[in-house]
PDB file of C-alpha atoms in Angstrom:
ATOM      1  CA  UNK A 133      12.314   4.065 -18.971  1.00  0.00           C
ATOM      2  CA  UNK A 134      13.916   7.585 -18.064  1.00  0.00           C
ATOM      3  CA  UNK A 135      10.085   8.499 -17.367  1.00  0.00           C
ATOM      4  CA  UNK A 136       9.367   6.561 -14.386  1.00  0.00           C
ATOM      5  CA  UNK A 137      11.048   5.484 -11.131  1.00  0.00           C
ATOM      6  CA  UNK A 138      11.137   3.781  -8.106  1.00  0.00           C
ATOM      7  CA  UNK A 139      11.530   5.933  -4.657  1.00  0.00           C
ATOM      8  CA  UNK A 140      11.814   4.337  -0.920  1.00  0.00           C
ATOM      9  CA  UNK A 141       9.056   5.766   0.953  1.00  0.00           C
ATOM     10  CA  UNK A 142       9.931   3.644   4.238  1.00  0.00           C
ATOM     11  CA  UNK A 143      12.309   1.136   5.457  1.00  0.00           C
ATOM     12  CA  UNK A 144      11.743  -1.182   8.905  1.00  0.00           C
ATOM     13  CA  UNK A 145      15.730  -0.115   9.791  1.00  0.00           C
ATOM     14  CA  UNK A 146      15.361   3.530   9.226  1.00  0.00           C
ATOM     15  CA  UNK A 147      13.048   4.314  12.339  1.00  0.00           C
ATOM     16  CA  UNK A 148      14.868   6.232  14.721  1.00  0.00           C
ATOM     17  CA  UNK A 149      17.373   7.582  12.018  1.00  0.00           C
ATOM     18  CA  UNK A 150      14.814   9.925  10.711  1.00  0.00           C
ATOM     19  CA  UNK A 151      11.965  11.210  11.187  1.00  0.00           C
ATOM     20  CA  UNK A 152       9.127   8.677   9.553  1.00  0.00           C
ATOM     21  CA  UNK A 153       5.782   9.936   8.549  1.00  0.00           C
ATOM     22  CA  UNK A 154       3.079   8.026  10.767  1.00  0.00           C
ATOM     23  CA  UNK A 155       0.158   8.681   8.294  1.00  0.00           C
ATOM     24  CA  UNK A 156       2.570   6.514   5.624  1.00  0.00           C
ATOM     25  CA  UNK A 157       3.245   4.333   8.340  1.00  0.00           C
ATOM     26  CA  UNK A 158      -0.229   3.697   9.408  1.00  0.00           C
ATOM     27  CA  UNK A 159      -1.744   3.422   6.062  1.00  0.00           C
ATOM     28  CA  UNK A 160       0.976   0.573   4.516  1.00  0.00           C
ATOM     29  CA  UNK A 161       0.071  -1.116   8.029  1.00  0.00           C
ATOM     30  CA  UNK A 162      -3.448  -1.439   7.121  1.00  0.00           C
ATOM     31  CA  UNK A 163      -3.013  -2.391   3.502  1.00  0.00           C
ATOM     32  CA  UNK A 164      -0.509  -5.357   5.244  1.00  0.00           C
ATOM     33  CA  UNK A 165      -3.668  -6.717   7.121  1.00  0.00           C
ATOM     34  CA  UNK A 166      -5.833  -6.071   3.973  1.00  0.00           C
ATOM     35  CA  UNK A 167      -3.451  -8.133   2.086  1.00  0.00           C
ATOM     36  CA  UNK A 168      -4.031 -11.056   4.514  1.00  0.00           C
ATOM     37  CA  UNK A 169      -7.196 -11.061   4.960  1.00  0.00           C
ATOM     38  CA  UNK A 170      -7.516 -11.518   0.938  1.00  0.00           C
ATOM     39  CA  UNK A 171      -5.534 -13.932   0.852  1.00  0.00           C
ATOM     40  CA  UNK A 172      -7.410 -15.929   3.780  1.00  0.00           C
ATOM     41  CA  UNK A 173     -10.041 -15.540   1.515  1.00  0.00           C
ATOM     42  CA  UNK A 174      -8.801 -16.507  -1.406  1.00  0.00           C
ATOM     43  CA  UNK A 175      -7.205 -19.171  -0.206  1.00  0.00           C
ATOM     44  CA  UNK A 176      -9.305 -20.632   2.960  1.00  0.00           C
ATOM     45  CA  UNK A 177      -6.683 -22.001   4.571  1.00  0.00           C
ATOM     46  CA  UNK A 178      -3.979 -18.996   5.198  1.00  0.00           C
ATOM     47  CA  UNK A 179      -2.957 -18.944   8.616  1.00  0.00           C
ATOM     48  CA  UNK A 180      -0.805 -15.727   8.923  1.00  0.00           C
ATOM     49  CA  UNK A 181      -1.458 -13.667  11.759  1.00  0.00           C
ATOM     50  CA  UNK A 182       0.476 -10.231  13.039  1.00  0.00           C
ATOM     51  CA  UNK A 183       2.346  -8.181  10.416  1.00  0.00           C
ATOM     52  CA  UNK A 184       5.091  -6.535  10.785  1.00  0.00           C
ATOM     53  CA  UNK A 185       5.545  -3.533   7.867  1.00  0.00           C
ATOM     54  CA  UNK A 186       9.166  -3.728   6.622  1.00  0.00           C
ATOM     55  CA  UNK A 187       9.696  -1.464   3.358  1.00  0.00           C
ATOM     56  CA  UNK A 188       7.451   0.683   1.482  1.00  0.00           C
ATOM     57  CA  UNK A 189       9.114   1.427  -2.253  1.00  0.00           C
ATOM     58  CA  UNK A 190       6.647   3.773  -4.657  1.00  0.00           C
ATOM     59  CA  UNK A 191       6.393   3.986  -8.064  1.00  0.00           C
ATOM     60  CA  UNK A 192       5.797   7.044 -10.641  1.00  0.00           C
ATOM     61  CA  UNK A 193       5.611   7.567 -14.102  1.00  0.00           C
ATOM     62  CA  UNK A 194       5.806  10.844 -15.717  1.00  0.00           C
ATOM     63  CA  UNK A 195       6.038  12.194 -12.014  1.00  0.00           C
ATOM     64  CA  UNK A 196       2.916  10.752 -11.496  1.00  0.00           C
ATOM     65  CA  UNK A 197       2.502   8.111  -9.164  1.00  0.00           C
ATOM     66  CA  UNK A 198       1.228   4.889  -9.777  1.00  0.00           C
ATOM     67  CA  UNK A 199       1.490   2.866  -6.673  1.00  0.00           C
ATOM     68  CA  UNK A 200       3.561   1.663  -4.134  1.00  0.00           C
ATOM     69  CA  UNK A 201       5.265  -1.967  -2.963  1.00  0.00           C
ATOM     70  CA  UNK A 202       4.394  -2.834   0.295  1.00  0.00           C
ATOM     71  CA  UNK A 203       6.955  -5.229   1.787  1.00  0.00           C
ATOM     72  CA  UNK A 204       5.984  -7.071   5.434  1.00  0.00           C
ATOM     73  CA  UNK A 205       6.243 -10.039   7.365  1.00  0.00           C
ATOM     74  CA  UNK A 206       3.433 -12.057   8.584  1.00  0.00           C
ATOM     75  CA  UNK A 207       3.911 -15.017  11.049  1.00  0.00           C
ATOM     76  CA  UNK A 208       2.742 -18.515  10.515  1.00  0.00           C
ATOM     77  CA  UNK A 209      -0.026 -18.930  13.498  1.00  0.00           C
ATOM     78  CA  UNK A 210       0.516 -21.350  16.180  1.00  0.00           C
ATOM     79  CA  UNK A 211       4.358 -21.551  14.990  1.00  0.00           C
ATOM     80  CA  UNK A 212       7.684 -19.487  15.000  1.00  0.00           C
ATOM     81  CA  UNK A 213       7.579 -19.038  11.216  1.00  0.00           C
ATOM     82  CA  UNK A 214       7.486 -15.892   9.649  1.00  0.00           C
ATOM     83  CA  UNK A 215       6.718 -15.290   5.494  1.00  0.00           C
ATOM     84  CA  UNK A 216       7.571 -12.077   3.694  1.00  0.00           C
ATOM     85  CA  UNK A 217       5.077 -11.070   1.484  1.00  0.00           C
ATOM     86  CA  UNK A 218       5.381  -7.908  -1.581  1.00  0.00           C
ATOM     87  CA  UNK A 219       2.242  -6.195  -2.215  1.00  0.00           C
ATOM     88  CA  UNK A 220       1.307  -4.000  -4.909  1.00  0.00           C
ATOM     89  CA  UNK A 221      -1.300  -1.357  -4.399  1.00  0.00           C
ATOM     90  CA  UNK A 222      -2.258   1.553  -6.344  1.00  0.00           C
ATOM     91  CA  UNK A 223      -5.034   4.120  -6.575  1.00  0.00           C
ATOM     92  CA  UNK A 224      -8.580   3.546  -8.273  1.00  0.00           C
ATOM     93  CA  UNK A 225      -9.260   6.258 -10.725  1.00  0.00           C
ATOM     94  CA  UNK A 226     -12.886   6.878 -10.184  1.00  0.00           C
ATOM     95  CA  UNK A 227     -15.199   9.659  -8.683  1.00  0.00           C
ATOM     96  CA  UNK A 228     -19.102  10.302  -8.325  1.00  0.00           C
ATOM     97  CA  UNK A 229     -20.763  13.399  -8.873  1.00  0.00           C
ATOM     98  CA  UNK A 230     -22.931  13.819  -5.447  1.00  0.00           C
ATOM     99  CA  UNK A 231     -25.111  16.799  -7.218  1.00  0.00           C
ATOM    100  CA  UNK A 232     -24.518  18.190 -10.397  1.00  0.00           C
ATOM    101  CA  UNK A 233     -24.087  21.685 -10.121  1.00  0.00           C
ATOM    102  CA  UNK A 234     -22.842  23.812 -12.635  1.00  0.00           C
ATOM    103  CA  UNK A 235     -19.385  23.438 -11.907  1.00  0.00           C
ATOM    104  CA  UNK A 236     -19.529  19.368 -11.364  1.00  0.00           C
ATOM    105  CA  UNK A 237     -20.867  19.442 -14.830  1.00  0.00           C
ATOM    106  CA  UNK A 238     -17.422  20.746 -16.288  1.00  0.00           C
ATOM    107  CA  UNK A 239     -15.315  18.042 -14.924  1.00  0.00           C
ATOM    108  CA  UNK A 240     -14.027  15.529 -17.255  1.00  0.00           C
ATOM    109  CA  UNK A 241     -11.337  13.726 -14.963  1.00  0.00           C
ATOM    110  CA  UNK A 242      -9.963  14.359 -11.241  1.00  0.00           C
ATOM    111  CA  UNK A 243      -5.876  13.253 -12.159  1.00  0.00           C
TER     112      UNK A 243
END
C-alpha cells in the first residue's frame, strides 16, 4: 500500500560509484553465510561454498522497517556453478529485563 516501501540499501555494481557503508556491507555478508549454513542443515546435502553479496533491498511499513532482502551468489563446491539465492531477514522483537529497577519496570515495549 501507500504505507510501506521498498528502498535499495546496496547493489554489487554500485561500489566505487559511491560511498557504501561497510557496517551494511559486513552485516548482509554474514547473514549470506548464515543463510547457507541453514540450509546445509536443513538440507544435508547443500554444497555451496563462498558468497558473494550482490543487492541488499529493505523494507518498511509505516516508516518502520521490517526487514531487508538479501540477494547473493553462492558457488556450487568442487564446480564452476554459481546459484543466486534471496533471503529475507528481519528483526526479533524481544528484550530481557537484566534487573528490574524502577525504571525497567515502566517499559511495556522497546519499538
Amino acid at each position: 500500500g501507500v504505507d510501506s516501501y521498498w528502498e535499495n540499501a546496496y547493489h554489487w555494481e554500485d561500489l566505487g560509484r559511491h560511498q557504501s557503508d561497510d557496517g551494511l556491507i559486513s552485516l548482509a555478508n554474514s547473514l549470506a553465510r548464515r543463510a547457507v549454513r541453514m540450509l546445509y542443515e536443513q538440507a544435508g546435502n547443500c554444497t555451496l561454498g563462498d558468497v558473494k553479496l550482490l543487492e541488499v533491498t529493505t523494507y518498511h511499513h509505516k516508516d518502520q522497517y521490517k526487514g531487508s532482502l538479501v540477494l547473493f551468489e553462492s558457488k556450487v563446491k568442487n564446480t564452476e556453478k554459481a546459484v543466486k539465492i534471496e533471503s529475507w531477514v528481519r528483526p526479533i522483537d524481544s528484550f530481557t529485563i537484566l534487573q528490574h529497577a524502577p525504571p525497567a519496570s515502566r517499559i511495556k515495549n522497546v519499538l
